[in-house]
């Protein structure tokens, strides 16, 4: 079975989507077959990857049947990357009265045909601690927390880690869930503020948990997303350096479970 990794943080705009898409591309460069699950009503990874399908994640989560996720998997415009698209309708899911709403994704993935074709499943989580994020955390083997080095970021990561503990403590949720690491994004390590932020992050959560390389802040990341391309397909030395950083993290993701 594929390794399922949720990229998450309840804080918005920290780079969950950009990193999910670029990790997907970097993993395919290592010969891995990748499936991206878009659990966000903003559907940003769906748009970046140009994923279009008859069904989307909302249909998957609304279904009472087991194994239905296979019907919603589509190939994207990115070679080797498949996806289950997100859609605006996902915002409805947070409010609807449903039986066991937090187990919907698990149910949909239960003995689903088609999943065995993938080596990695990456979950792009929404910026909240609601039902959609929880559905991802329940099926995930491991979590990668994305964070910036801004003030309040450390508190946000702490709150997210408390949520992970709550998920683990509940036998109905996911006792086997692991925190694989914290990845720093949009780093400007030539500033005192970010140097201090990195020090604090390491002091709070451990030097091993905070993974290097730190992903630097660069306009090439939004530019590549706008062009619906991975950073590795962009020109210039900065793009090449950031693509190399994504590649190093992708290698770690593969080795971490080997
Ligand atoms: N390393 C980076 N340098 C500069 N900009 C970045 C970097 N990573 C991501 N961005 C940009 O920051 C914005 C937010 O990133 P992204 O959408 O990946 O965050 P997110 O955590 O998925 O947001 P949300 O919580 O809304 O889903 C986007 O415009 C993205 O292109
Ligand atoms: Mg996002």
PDB file of C-alpha atoms and ligand atoms in Angstrom:
ATOM      1  CA  UNK A   1       0.000   0.000   0.000  1.00  0.00           C
ATOM      2  CA  UNK A   2       1.142   3.580  -0.614  1.00  0.00           C
ATOM      3  CA  UNK A   3       2.555   5.730   2.154  1.00  0.00           C
ATOM      4  CA  UNK A   4       0.058   8.442   3.061  1.00  0.00           C
ATOM      5  CA  UNK A   5       1.473  11.808   4.061  1.00  0.00           C
ATOM      6  CA  UNK A   6      -0.700  14.733   5.171  1.00  0.00           C
ATOM      7  CA  UNK A   7       0.805  18.197   4.665  1.00  0.00           C
ATOM      8  CA  UNK A   8      -0.902  20.356   7.191  1.00  0.00           C
ATOM      9  CA  UNK A   9      -1.152  23.373   9.458  1.00  0.00           C
ATOM     10  CA  UNK A  10      -4.338  25.147  10.495  1.00  0.00           C
ATOM     11  CA  UNK A  11      -2.592  28.405   9.695  1.00  0.00           C
ATOM     12  CA  UNK A  12      -3.337  29.692   6.197  1.00  0.00           C
ATOM     13  CA  UNK A  13      -0.823  30.523   3.498  1.00  0.00           C
ATOM     14  CA  UNK A  14       2.191  28.725   4.995  1.00  0.00           C
ATOM     15  CA  UNK A  15       2.852  26.702   1.836  1.00  0.00           C
ATOM     16  CA  UNK A  16       0.881  23.457   2.235  1.00  0.00           C
ATOM     17  CA  UNK A  17      -0.333  23.546  -1.368  1.00  0.00           C
ATOM     18  CA  UNK A  18       2.882  24.747  -3.013  1.00  0.00           C
ATOM     19  CA  UNK A  19       4.867  22.129  -1.112  1.00  0.00           C
ATOM     20  CA  UNK A  20       2.374  19.327  -1.817  1.00  0.00           C
ATOM     21  CA  UNK A  21       2.531  19.995  -5.567  1.00  0.00           C
ATOM     22  CA  UNK A  22       6.310  20.379  -5.681  1.00  0.00           C
ATOM     23  CA  UNK A  23       6.846  17.292  -3.513  1.00  0.00           C
ATOM     24  CA  UNK A  24       4.585  15.387  -5.892  1.00  0.00           C
ATOM     25  CA  UNK A  25       6.762  16.430  -8.839  1.00  0.00           C
ATOM     26  CA  UNK A  26       9.987  15.690  -6.941  1.00  0.00           C
ATOM     27  CA  UNK A  27       8.703  12.239  -5.942  1.00  0.00           C
ATOM     28  CA  UNK A  28       7.868  11.403  -9.577  1.00  0.00           C
ATOM     29  CA  UNK A  29      11.445  12.387 -10.452  1.00  0.00           C
ATOM     30  CA  UNK A  30      12.500   9.604  -8.070  1.00  0.00           C
ATOM     31  CA  UNK A  31      10.320   7.179 -10.027  1.00  0.00           C
ATOM     32  CA  UNK A  32       7.459   7.209  -7.513  1.00  0.00           C
ATOM     33  CA  UNK A  33       3.817   7.133  -8.592  1.00  0.00           C
ATOM     34  CA  UNK A  34       1.984   9.880  -6.732  1.00  0.00           C
ATOM     35  CA  UNK A  35      -1.642  10.598  -5.872  1.00  0.00           C
ATOM     36  CA  UNK A  36      -2.599  14.026  -4.477  1.00  0.00           C
ATOM     37  CA  UNK A  37      -5.803  14.296  -2.447  1.00  0.00           C
ATOM     38  CA  UNK A  38      -7.141  17.853  -2.349  1.00  0.00           C
ATOM     39  CA  UNK A  39      -9.101  18.246   0.888  1.00  0.00           C
ATOM     40  CA  UNK A  40      -9.373  22.023   0.592  1.00  0.00           C
ATOM     41  CA  UNK A  41     -12.453  23.905  -0.637  1.00  0.00           C
ATOM     42  CA  UNK A  42     -10.093  26.480  -2.155  1.00  0.00           C
ATOM     43  CA  UNK A  43      -8.959  23.653  -4.469  1.00  0.00           C
ATOM     44  CA  UNK A  44      -5.600  25.318  -5.058  1.00  0.00           C
ATOM     45  CA  UNK A  45      -3.651  22.121  -5.688  1.00  0.00           C
ATOM     46  CA  UNK A  46      -6.412  20.966  -8.055  1.00  0.00           C
ATOM     47  CA  UNK A  47      -5.955  24.167 -10.032  1.00  0.00           C
ATOM     48  CA  UNK A  48      -2.148  24.100  -9.968  1.00  0.00           C
ATOM     49  CA  UNK A  49      -2.087  20.492 -11.191  1.00  0.00           C
ATOM     50  CA  UNK A  50      -4.905  21.056 -13.714  1.00  0.00           C
ATOM     51  CA  UNK A  51      -6.895  18.181 -12.258  1.00  0.00           C
ATOM     52  CA  UNK A  52     -10.340  17.850 -13.802  1.00  0.00           C
ATOM     53  CA  UNK A  53     -12.763  15.025 -13.194  1.00  0.00           C
ATOM     54  CA  UNK A  54     -16.385  14.014 -13.171  1.00  0.00           C
ATOM     55  CA  UNK A  55     -16.297  13.486  -9.406  1.00  0.00           C
ATOM     56  CA  UNK A  56     -14.430  15.393  -6.723  1.00  0.00           C
ATOM     57  CA  UNK A  57     -13.509  14.977  -3.086  1.00  0.00           C
ATOM     58  CA  UNK A  58     -16.932  16.206  -1.964  1.00  0.00           C
ATOM     59  CA  UNK A  59     -18.644  13.325  -3.811  1.00  0.00           C
ATOM     60  CA  UNK A  60     -16.136  10.948  -2.233  1.00  0.00           C
ATOM     61  CA  UNK A  61     -16.797  12.226   1.302  1.00  0.00           C
ATOM     62  CA  UNK A  62     -20.575  12.276   0.848  1.00  0.00           C
ATOM     63  CA  UNK A  63     -20.750   8.672  -0.290  1.00  0.00           C
ATOM     64  CA  UNK A  64     -21.813   6.040   2.232  1.00  0.00           C
ATOM     65  CA  UNK A  65     -20.144   3.301   0.212  1.00  0.00           C
ATOM     66  CA  UNK A  66     -16.684   1.919   0.887  1.00  0.00           C
ATOM     67  CA  UNK A  67     -13.899   2.125  -1.668  1.00  0.00           C
ATOM     68  CA  UNK A  68     -15.429   4.849  -3.832  1.00  0.00           C
ATOM     69  CA  UNK A  69     -12.292   6.986  -4.042  1.00  0.00           C
ATOM     70  CA  UNK A  70     -11.088   4.950  -7.023  1.00  0.00           C
ATOM     71  CA  UNK A  71     -13.850   6.460  -9.186  1.00  0.00           C
ATOM     72  CA  UNK A  72     -12.651   9.994  -8.463  1.00  0.00           C
ATOM     73  CA  UNK A  73      -8.954   9.548  -9.287  1.00  0.00           C
ATOM     74  CA  UNK A  74      -7.878  11.453 -12.401  1.00  0.00           C
ATOM     75  CA  UNK A  75      -4.589  11.999 -14.163  1.00  0.00           C
ATOM     76  CA  UNK A  76      -3.345  15.572 -13.907  1.00  0.00           C
ATOM     77  CA  UNK A  77      -1.365  17.684 -16.370  1.00  0.00           C
ATOM     78  CA  UNK A  78       1.764  16.860 -14.351  1.00  0.00           C
ATOM     79  CA  UNK A  79       3.385  13.656 -15.635  1.00  0.00           C
ATOM     80  CA  UNK A  80       3.121  10.815 -13.127  1.00  0.00           C
ATOM     81  CA  UNK A  81       0.853  12.745 -10.745  1.00  0.00           C
ATOM     82  CA  UNK A  82      -2.779  11.723 -10.273  1.00  0.00           C
ATOM     83  CA  UNK A  83      -5.274  13.503  -8.051  1.00  0.00           C
ATOM     84  CA  UNK A  84      -8.672  13.491  -6.466  1.00  0.00           C
ATOM     85  CA  UNK A  85      -9.777  17.073  -7.146  1.00  0.00           C
ATOM     86  CA  UNK A  86     -11.125  19.408  -4.488  1.00  0.00           C
ATOM     87  CA  UNK A  87     -14.001  21.804  -5.071  1.00  0.00           C
ATOM     88  CA  UNK A  88     -15.839  24.713  -3.475  1.00  0.00           C
ATOM     89  CA  UNK A  89     -18.525  22.259  -2.393  1.00  0.00           C
ATOM     90  CA  UNK A  90     -16.107  20.888   0.234  1.00  0.00           C
ATOM     91  CA  UNK A  91     -16.977  23.882   2.419  1.00  0.00           C
ATOM     92  CA  UNK A  92     -20.482  22.378   2.812  1.00  0.00           C
ATOM     93  CA  UNK A  93     -19.002  19.221   4.273  1.00  0.00           C
ATOM     94  CA  UNK A  94     -17.828  21.029   7.423  1.00  0.00           C
ATOM     95  CA  UNK A  95     -21.447  21.860   8.379  1.00  0.00           C
ATOM     96  CA  UNK A  96     -23.504  18.941   7.161  1.00  0.00           C
ATOM     97  CA  UNK A  97     -25.059  16.530   9.615  1.00  0.00           C
ATOM     98  CA  UNK A  98     -23.651  13.156   8.628  1.00  0.00           C
ATOM     99  CA  UNK A  99     -22.954   9.875  10.369  1.00  0.00           C
ATOM    100  CA  UNK A 100     -19.274   9.548  11.361  1.00  0.00           C
ATOM    101  CA  UNK A 101     -18.186  12.546   9.272  1.00  0.00           C
ATOM    102  CA  UNK A 102     -14.545  12.204  10.364  1.00  0.00           C
ATOM    103  CA  UNK A 103     -14.271   8.669   8.959  1.00  0.00           C
ATOM    104  CA  UNK A 104     -15.569   9.422   5.475  1.00  0.00           C
ATOM    105  CA  UNK A 105     -12.204   9.417   3.712  1.00  0.00           C
ATOM    106  CA  UNK A 106     -11.085   6.271   5.506  1.00  0.00           C
ATOM    107  CA  UNK A 107     -14.293   4.559   4.452  1.00  0.00           C
ATOM    108  CA  UNK A 108     -13.875   5.746   0.856  1.00  0.00           C
ATOM    109  CA  UNK A 109     -10.299   4.411   0.762  1.00  0.00           C
ATOM    110  CA  UNK A 110     -11.166   1.080   2.357  1.00  0.00           C
ATOM    111  CA  UNK A 111     -10.152  -1.643  -0.122  1.00  0.00           C
ATOM    112  CA  UNK A 112     -10.479   0.909  -2.927  1.00  0.00           C
ATOM    113  CA  UNK A 113      -9.334  -0.385  -6.270  1.00  0.00           C
ATOM    114  CA  UNK A 114      -6.678   1.737  -7.950  1.00  0.00           C
ATOM    115  CA  UNK A 115      -4.821   2.849  -4.810  1.00  0.00           C
ATOM    116  CA  UNK A 116      -2.335  -0.009  -5.118  1.00  0.00           C
ATOM    117  CA  UNK A 117      -0.965   1.702  -8.245  1.00  0.00           C
ATOM    118  CA  UNK A 118       0.594   4.467  -6.137  1.00  0.00           C
ATOM    119  CA  UNK A 119       3.735   4.641  -4.017  1.00  0.00           C
ATOM    120  CA  UNK A 120       2.835   7.902  -2.308  1.00  0.00           C
ATOM    121  CA  UNK A 121      -0.383   9.657  -1.424  1.00  0.00           C
ATOM    122  CA  UNK A 122       0.002  13.320  -0.480  1.00  0.00           C
ATOM    123  CA  UNK A 123      -2.878  15.092   1.238  1.00  0.00           C
ATOM    124  CA  UNK A 124      -3.188  18.852   0.788  1.00  0.00           C
ATOM    125  CA  UNK A 125      -5.025  19.946   3.939  1.00  0.00           C
ATOM    126  CA  UNK A 126      -7.160  23.067   4.408  1.00  0.00           C
ATOM    127  CA  UNK A 127      -6.213  25.869   6.826  1.00  0.00           C
ATOM    128  CA  UNK A 128      -8.394  24.731   9.724  1.00  0.00           C
ATOM    129  CA  UNK A 129      -8.663  22.061  12.382  1.00  0.00           C
ATOM    130  CA  UNK A 130     -12.113  21.033  11.167  1.00  0.00           C
ATOM    131  CA  UNK A 131     -13.564  17.850   9.746  1.00  0.00           C
ATOM    132  CA  UNK A 132     -11.697  17.973   6.447  1.00  0.00           C
ATOM    133  CA  UNK A 133      -8.287  18.127   8.114  1.00  0.00           C
ATOM    134  CA  UNK A 134      -9.382  15.392  10.531  1.00  0.00           C
ATOM    135  CA  UNK A 135     -10.420  13.111   7.652  1.00  0.00           C
ATOM    136  CA  UNK A 136      -6.881  13.428   6.308  1.00  0.00           C
ATOM    137  CA  UNK A 137      -5.231  12.849   9.689  1.00  0.00           C
ATOM    138  CA  UNK A 138      -7.258   9.682  10.237  1.00  0.00           C
ATOM    139  CA  UNK A 139      -6.006   8.024   7.031  1.00  0.00           C
ATOM    140  CA  UNK A 140      -2.444   9.371   7.137  1.00  0.00           C
ATOM    141  CA  UNK A 141       0.600   7.344   8.153  1.00  0.00           C
ATOM    142  CA  UNK A 142       2.515  10.527   8.879  1.00  0.00           C
ATOM    143  CA  UNK A 143       2.184  14.291   8.943  1.00  0.00           C
ATOM    144  CA  UNK A 144       4.496  16.983   7.655  1.00  0.00           C
ATOM    145  CA  UNK A 145       3.776  20.354   9.241  1.00  0.00           C
ATOM    146  CA  UNK A 146       4.546  23.362   7.074  1.00  0.00           C
ATOM    147  CA  UNK A 147       5.414  26.589   8.815  1.00  0.00           C
ATOM    148  CA  UNK A 148       6.807  30.035   8.245  1.00  0.00           C
ATOM    149  CA  UNK A 149       9.167  31.756  10.666  1.00  0.00           C
ATOM    150  CA  UNK A 150       6.863  34.668  11.429  1.00  0.00           C
ATOM    151  CA  UNK A 151       5.658  35.643  14.906  1.00  0.00           C
ATOM    152  CA  UNK A 152       2.750  33.368  16.003  1.00  0.00           C
ATOM    153  CA  UNK A 153       4.007  30.579  13.744  1.00  0.00           C
ATOM    154  CA  UNK A 154       5.471  28.631  16.659  1.00  0.00           C
ATOM    155  CA  UNK A 155       2.263  28.888  18.641  1.00  0.00           C
ATOM    156  CA  UNK A 156       0.352  27.669  15.579  1.00  0.00           C
ATOM    157  CA  UNK A 157       2.642  24.651  15.199  1.00  0.00           C
ATOM    158  CA  UNK A 158       2.221  23.905  18.916  1.00  0.00           C
ATOM    159  CA  UNK A 159      -1.544  23.957  18.554  1.00  0.00           C
ATOM    160  CA  UNK A 160      -1.365  21.663  15.558  1.00  0.00           C
ATOM    161  CA  UNK A 161       0.831  19.200  17.486  1.00  0.00           C
ATOM    162  CA  UNK A 162      -1.772  19.166  20.286  1.00  0.00           C
ATOM    163  CA  UNK A 163      -4.351  18.174  17.675  1.00  0.00           C
ATOM    164  CA  UNK A 164      -2.080  15.339  16.517  1.00  0.00           C
ATOM    165  CA  UNK A 165      -1.832  14.116  20.110  1.00  0.00           C
ATOM    166  CA  UNK A 166      -5.615  14.169  20.439  1.00  0.00           C
ATOM    167  CA  UNK A 167      -5.966  12.145  17.203  1.00  0.00           C
ATOM    168  CA  UNK A 168      -3.423   9.628  18.491  1.00  0.00           C
ATOM    169  CA  UNK A 169      -5.001   9.297  21.929  1.00  0.00           C
ATOM    170  CA  UNK A 170      -8.380   8.346  20.489  1.00  0.00           C
ATOM    171  CA  UNK A 171      -8.467   4.672  19.417  1.00  0.00           C
ATOM    172  CA  UNK A 172     -11.339   5.545  17.036  1.00  0.00           C
ATOM    173  CA  UNK A 173      -9.144   8.086  15.264  1.00  0.00           C
ATOM    174  CA  UNK A 174      -5.491   7.237  14.467  1.00  0.00           C
ATOM    175  CA  UNK A 175      -3.171   5.981  17.227  1.00  0.00           C
ATOM    176  CA  UNK A 176      -0.454   5.141  14.654  1.00  0.00           C
ATOM    177  CA  UNK A 177      -0.195   8.673  13.233  1.00  0.00           C
ATOM    178  CA  UNK A 178       3.385   9.997  13.246  1.00  0.00           C
ATOM    179  CA  UNK A 179       4.808  13.485  13.018  1.00  0.00           C
ATOM    180  CA  UNK A 180       7.482  13.028  10.332  1.00  0.00           C
ATOM    181  CA  UNK A 181       8.792  16.550  10.609  1.00  0.00           C
ATOM    182  CA  UNK A 182       8.279  20.288  10.478  1.00  0.00           C
ATOM    183  CA  UNK A 183       9.299  21.975   7.227  1.00  0.00           C
ATOM    184  CA  UNK A 184      10.177  25.643   7.232  1.00  0.00           C
ATOM    185  CA  UNK A 185       8.890  27.571   4.223  1.00  0.00           C
ATOM    186  CA  UNK A 186       9.326  31.142   2.960  1.00  0.00           C
ATOM    187  CA  UNK A 187      12.504  31.458   5.000  1.00  0.00           C
ATOM    188  CA  UNK A 188      14.492  34.684   4.831  1.00  0.00           C
ATOM    189  CA  UNK A 189      17.473  33.641   6.878  1.00  0.00           C
ATOM    190  CA  UNK A 190      19.344  36.854   6.135  1.00  0.00           C
ATOM    191  CA  UNK A 191      16.948  38.566   8.575  1.00  0.00           C
ATOM    192  CA  UNK A 192      17.404  38.560  12.358  1.00  0.00           C
ATOM    193  CA  UNK A 193      13.660  37.877  12.783  1.00  0.00           C
ATOM    194  CA  UNK A 194      13.782  34.638  10.861  1.00  0.00           C
ATOM    195  CA  UNK A 195      17.079  33.536  12.451  1.00  0.00           C
ATOM    196  CA  UNK A 196      15.418  34.022  15.843  1.00  0.00           C
ATOM    197  CA  UNK A 197      12.257  32.300  14.634  1.00  0.00           C
ATOM    198  CA  UNK A 198      14.246  29.256  13.508  1.00  0.00           C
ATOM    199  CA  UNK A 199      16.076  29.098  16.844  1.00  0.00           C
ATOM    200  CA  UNK A 200      12.779  29.253  18.726  1.00  0.00           C
ATOM    201  CA  UNK A 201      11.199  26.623  16.504  1.00  0.00           C
ATOM    202  CA  UNK A 202      14.097  24.226  17.112  1.00  0.00           C
ATOM    203  CA  UNK A 203      14.093  24.932  20.844  1.00  0.00           C
ATOM    204  CA  UNK A 204      10.348  24.287  21.036  1.00  0.00           C
ATOM    205  CA  UNK A 205      10.088  21.133  18.914  1.00  0.00           C
ATOM    206  CA  UNK A 206      13.611  19.691  18.606  1.00  0.00           C
ATOM    207  CA  UNK A 207      16.439  20.156  16.120  1.00  0.00           C
ATOM    208  CA  UNK A 208      15.739  16.789  14.456  1.00  0.00           C
ATOM    209  CA  UNK A 209      12.036  17.461  13.986  1.00  0.00           C
ATOM    210  CA  UNK A 210      12.680  20.752  12.163  1.00  0.00           C
ATOM    211  CA  UNK A 211      13.888  19.464   8.809  1.00  0.00           C
ATOM    212  CA  UNK A 212      16.510  21.089   6.640  1.00  0.00           C
ATOM    213  CA  UNK A 213      16.825  22.332   3.956  1.00  0.00           C
ATOM    214  CA  UNK A 214      14.701  25.348   4.848  1.00  0.00           C
ATOM    215  CA  UNK A 215      12.672  26.407   1.830  1.00  0.00           C
ATOM    216  CA  UNK A 216      13.552  30.000   1.037  1.00  0.00           C
ATOM    217  CA  UNK A 217      11.087  32.727   0.140  1.00  0.00           C
ATOM    218  CA  UNK A 218      11.115  33.434  -3.578  1.00  0.00           C
ATOM    219  CA  UNK A 219       8.645  34.742  -6.124  1.00  0.00           C
ATOM    220  CA  UNK A 220       9.521  31.768  -8.308  1.00  0.00           C
ATOM    221  CA  UNK A 221       7.188  29.666  -6.137  1.00  0.00           C
ATOM    222  CA  UNK A 222       3.973  31.670  -6.800  1.00  0.00           C
ATOM    223  CA  UNK A 223       5.088  32.275 -10.389  1.00  0.00           C
ATOM    224  CA  UNK A 224       5.466  28.542 -11.012  1.00  0.00           C
ATOM    225  CA  UNK A 225       2.078  27.834  -9.382  1.00  0.00           C
ATOM    226  CA  UNK A 226       0.497  30.503 -11.604  1.00  0.00           C
ATOM    227  CA  UNK A 227       2.091  28.827 -14.613  1.00  0.00           C
ATOM    228  CA  UNK A 228       0.723  25.462 -13.384  1.00  0.00           C
ATOM    229  CA  UNK A 229       4.243  24.050 -13.273  1.00  0.00           C
ATOM    230  CA  UNK A 230       6.581  22.661 -10.637  1.00  0.00           C
ATOM    231  CA  UNK A 231       9.491  24.919  -9.639  1.00  0.00           C
ATOM    232  CA  UNK A 232      11.833  22.336 -11.226  1.00  0.00           C
ATOM    233  CA  UNK A 233      10.469  23.349 -14.654  1.00  0.00           C
ATOM    234  CA  UNK A 234      11.242  27.055 -14.133  1.00  0.00           C
ATOM    235  CA  UNK A 235      14.387  28.738 -15.416  1.00  0.00           C
ATOM    236  CA  UNK A 236      17.154  30.337 -13.401  1.00  0.00           C
ATOM    237  CA  UNK A 237      19.506  29.551 -10.536  1.00  0.00           C
ATOM    238  CA  UNK A 238      17.003  30.329  -7.752  1.00  0.00           C
ATOM    239  CA  UNK A 239      14.432  27.962  -9.246  1.00  0.00           C
ATOM    240  CA  UNK A 240      17.120  25.293  -9.597  1.00  0.00           C
ATOM    241  CA  UNK A 241      18.203  25.742  -5.973  1.00  0.00           C
ATOM    242  CA  UNK A 242      14.626  25.540  -4.643  1.00  0.00           C
ATOM    243  CA  UNK A 243      13.885  22.525  -6.847  1.00  0.00           C
ATOM    244  CA  UNK A 244      16.967  20.849  -5.354  1.00  0.00           C
ATOM    245  CA  UNK A 245      15.612  21.547  -1.858  1.00  0.00           C
ATOM    246  CA  UNK A 246      12.264  19.969  -2.753  1.00  0.00           C
ATOM    247  CA  UNK A 247      14.177  16.998  -4.206  1.00  0.00           C
ATOM    248  CA  UNK A 248      16.118  16.543  -0.958  1.00  0.00           C
ATOM    249  CA  UNK A 249      12.914  16.536   1.052  1.00  0.00           C
ATOM    250  CA  UNK A 250      11.350  14.061  -1.389  1.00  0.00           C
ATOM    251  CA  UNK A 251      14.321  11.727  -0.944  1.00  0.00           C
ATOM    252  CA  UNK A 252      13.895  11.995   2.815  1.00  0.00           C
ATOM    253  CA  UNK A 253      10.176  11.211   2.526  1.00  0.00           C
ATOM    254  CA  UNK A 254      11.023   8.005   0.664  1.00  0.00           C
ATOM    255  CA  UNK A 255      13.820   7.015   3.050  1.00  0.00           C
ATOM    256  CA  UNK A 256      11.865   7.892   6.176  1.00  0.00           C
ATOM    257  CA  UNK A 257       9.606   4.854   5.712  1.00  0.00           C
ATOM    258  CA  UNK A 258      12.156   2.505   4.136  1.00  0.00           C
TER     259      UNK A 258
HETATM  260  N1  LIG B   1       8.815  29.393  -0.610  1.00  0.00           N
HETATM  261  C1  LIG B   1       7.933  30.311  -0.995  1.00  0.00           C
HETATM  262  N2  LIG B   1       8.339  31.554  -1.331  1.00  0.00           N
HETATM  263  C2  LIG B   1       7.451  32.499  -1.729  1.00  0.00           C
HETATM  264  N3  LIG B   1       6.139  32.288  -1.837  1.00  0.00           N
HETATM  265  C3  LIG B   1       5.673  31.075  -1.513  1.00  0.00           C
HETATM  266  C4  LIG B   1       6.536  30.012  -1.067  1.00  0.00           C
HETATM  267  N4  LIG B   1       5.764  28.924  -0.820  1.00  0.00           N
HETATM  268  C5  LIG B   1       4.499  29.272  -1.100  1.00  0.00           C
HETATM  269  N5  LIG B   1       4.431  30.553  -1.523  1.00  0.00           N
HETATM  270  C6  LIG B   1       3.250  31.324  -1.946  1.00  0.00           C
HETATM  271  O1  LIG B   1       2.522  31.726  -0.796  1.00  0.00           O
HETATM  272  C7  LIG B   1       1.130  31.637  -1.057  1.00  0.00           C
HETATM  273  C8  LIG B   1       0.520  30.638  -0.077  1.00  0.00           C
HETATM  274  O2  LIG B   1       1.094  29.381  -0.330  1.00  0.00           O
HETATM  275  P1  LIG B   1       0.202  28.083  -0.391  1.00  0.00           P
HETATM  276  O3  LIG B   1      -1.033  28.325  -1.139  1.00  0.00           O
HETATM  277  O4  LIG B   1       1.050  26.947  -0.781  1.00  0.00           O
HETATM  278  O5  LIG B   1      -0.138  27.987   1.182  1.00  0.00           O
HETATM  279  P2  LIG B   1      -1.232  27.109   1.885  1.00  0.00           P
HETATM  280  O6  LIG B   1      -0.717  26.770   3.238  1.00  0.00           O
HETATM  281  O7  LIG B   1      -1.623  25.971   1.016  1.00  0.00           O
HETATM  282  O8  LIG B   1      -2.430  28.133   1.977  1.00  0.00           O
HETATM  283  P3  LIG B   1      -3.927  27.785   2.461  1.00  0.00           P
HETATM  284  O9  LIG B   1      -3.812  27.652   3.932  1.00  0.00           O
HETATM  285  O10 LIG B   1      -4.733  28.978   2.027  1.00  0.00           O
HETATM  286  O11 LIG B   1      -4.316  26.523   1.790  1.00  0.00           O
HETATM  287  C9  LIG B   1       0.971  31.196  -2.501  1.00  0.00           C
HETATM  288  O12 LIG B   1       0.861  32.331  -3.314  1.00  0.00           O
HETATM  289  C10 LIG B   1       2.284  30.485  -2.770  1.00  0.00           C
HETATM  290  O13 LIG B   1       2.644  30.471  -4.143  1.00  0.00           O
HETATM  291 MG1  LIG B   2      -3.512  25.435   0.342  1.00  0.00          MG
END
